[in-house]
Short mmCIF file of C-alpha atoms in Angstrom, two decimals:
data_model
loop_
_atom_site.label_atom_id
_atom_site.label_comp_id
_atom_site.label_asym_id
_atom_site.label_seq_id
_atom_site.Cartn_x
_atom_site.Cartn_y
_atom_site.Cartn_z
CA UNK A 888 0.12 -0.11 -0.18
CA UNK A 889 1.51 3.33 -0.88
CA UNK A 890 1.43 6.50 1.55
CA UNK A 891 -0.03 9.33 0.08
CA UNK A 892 1.77 11.50 2.34
CA UNK A 893 4.89 10.39 1.13
CA UNK A 894 4.70 8.56 -2.16
CA UNK A 895 6.46 5.37 -0.41
CA UNK A 896 5.64 1.77 0.06
CA UNK A 897 6.96 -0.65 2.89
CA UNK A 898 8.30 -3.43 1.89
CA UNK A 899 5.47 -5.52 3.49
CA UNK A 900 8.41 -8.68 4.44
CA UNK A 901 10.42 -6.03 5.90
CA UNK A 902 7.49 -4.78 8.04
CA UNK A 903 6.72 -8.51 8.98
CA UNK A 904 10.18 -8.96 9.45
CA UNK A 905 10.70 -6.28 12.40
CA UNK A 906 7.46 -6.60 14.02
CA UNK A 907 8.27 -10.28 14.66
CA UNK A 908 11.52 -9.26 15.79
CA UNK A 909 10.40 -7.60 18.83
CA UNK A 910 7.67 -10.61 19.52
CA UNK A 911 10.41 -13.40 19.85
CA UNK A 912 10.03 -15.94 22.40
CA UNK A 913 7.20 -14.08 23.82
CA UNK A 914 4.38 -16.69 24.07
CA UNK A 915 2.76 -15.27 26.95
CA UNK A 916 0.06 -12.65 25.51
CA UNK A 917 0.67 -10.24 28.20
CA UNK A 918 4.60 -10.06 26.90
CA UNK A 919 3.44 -10.12 23.59
CA UNK A 920 1.04 -6.74 24.27
CA UNK A 921 4.09 -5.08 26.17
CA UNK A 922 6.55 -5.85 23.67
CA UNK A 923 4.45 -4.91 20.64
CA UNK A 924 3.44 -1.47 22.55
CA UNK A 925 7.17 -0.66 23.10
CA UNK A 926 7.67 -1.38 19.64
CA UNK A 927 4.83 0.47 18.26
CA UNK A 928 6.22 3.62 20.67
CA UNK A 929 9.48 3.44 19.48
CA UNK A 930 8.36 3.79 15.52
CA UNK A 931 6.17 6.37 16.43
CA UNK A 932 8.62 8.59 18.20
CA UNK A 933 11.00 7.42 15.06
CA UNK A 934 8.55 8.92 12.63
CA UNK A 935 8.03 12.02 14.51
CA UNK A 936 11.96 12.67 14.49
CA UNK A 937 11.78 11.59 10.67
CA UNK A 938 8.54 14.52 10.01
CA UNK A 939 10.89 17.04 11.67
CA UNK A 940 13.71 16.42 9.29
CA UNK A 941 10.99 16.14 6.87
CA UNK A 942 9.86 19.87 7.34
CA UNK A 943 13.46 20.93 8.04
CA UNK A 944 14.30 19.93 4.32
CA UNK A 945 11.32 21.63 3.13
CA UNK A 946 11.95 24.44 4.79
CA UNK A 947 15.64 24.78 3.28
CA UNK A 948 14.68 24.24 -0.13
CA UNK A 949 12.19 26.56 0.43
CA UNK A 950 15.17 29.17 1.99
CA UNK A 951 16.94 28.50 -1.53
CA UNK A 952 14.46 30.20 -3.63
CA UNK A 953 12.04 26.94 -4.24
CA UNK A 954 8.07 28.17 -4.11
CA UNK A 955 5.67 26.18 -2.20
CA UNK A 956 3.66 25.56 -5.58
CA UNK A 957 7.02 24.15 -6.98
CA UNK A 958 7.36 21.88 -3.84
CA UNK A 959 3.94 20.93 -4.19
CA UNK A 960 4.39 19.49 -7.87
CA UNK A 961 7.63 17.44 -6.49
CA UNK A 962 6.48 16.22 -3.00
CA UNK A 963 3.74 12.87 -3.73
CA UNK A 964 0.58 13.58 -1.84
CA UNK A 965 0.97 17.19 -0.79
CA UNK A 966 -0.66 19.92 -1.60
CA UNK A 967 0.61 24.22 -1.58
CA UNK A 968 -0.76 24.45 1.80
CA UNK A 969 0.14 21.48 3.23
CA UNK A 970 3.69 22.45 1.86
CA UNK A 971 3.20 25.90 3.13
CA UNK A 972 2.30 24.23 6.92
CA UNK A 973 5.36 21.66 6.91
CA UNK A 974 7.83 24.86 5.55
CA UNK A 975 6.48 26.58 8.71
CA UNK A 976 7.55 23.71 10.99
CA UNK A 977 10.87 23.10 9.46
CA UNK A 978 11.65 27.05 10.04
CA UNK A 979 10.72 26.46 13.99
#
């Protein structure tokens, strides 16, 4: 499934392998729950950190003279308005 906000598709096998790595050796359902929760929290934090970097990159491109319209044309799944918001976040 291609994610509209990024235009990228995760490899299902890679996702399954990484998810399984968090659960390896955990037969008890409560232990599986805690490990799955820890993995989810970790990946959500990574996703937030990567979003900050994406916003900073867009802000840098805009500072170098690339308009919101041009950025929207080359960044999959983002509108001019979305680009502007990302650039503003990236400038902070």
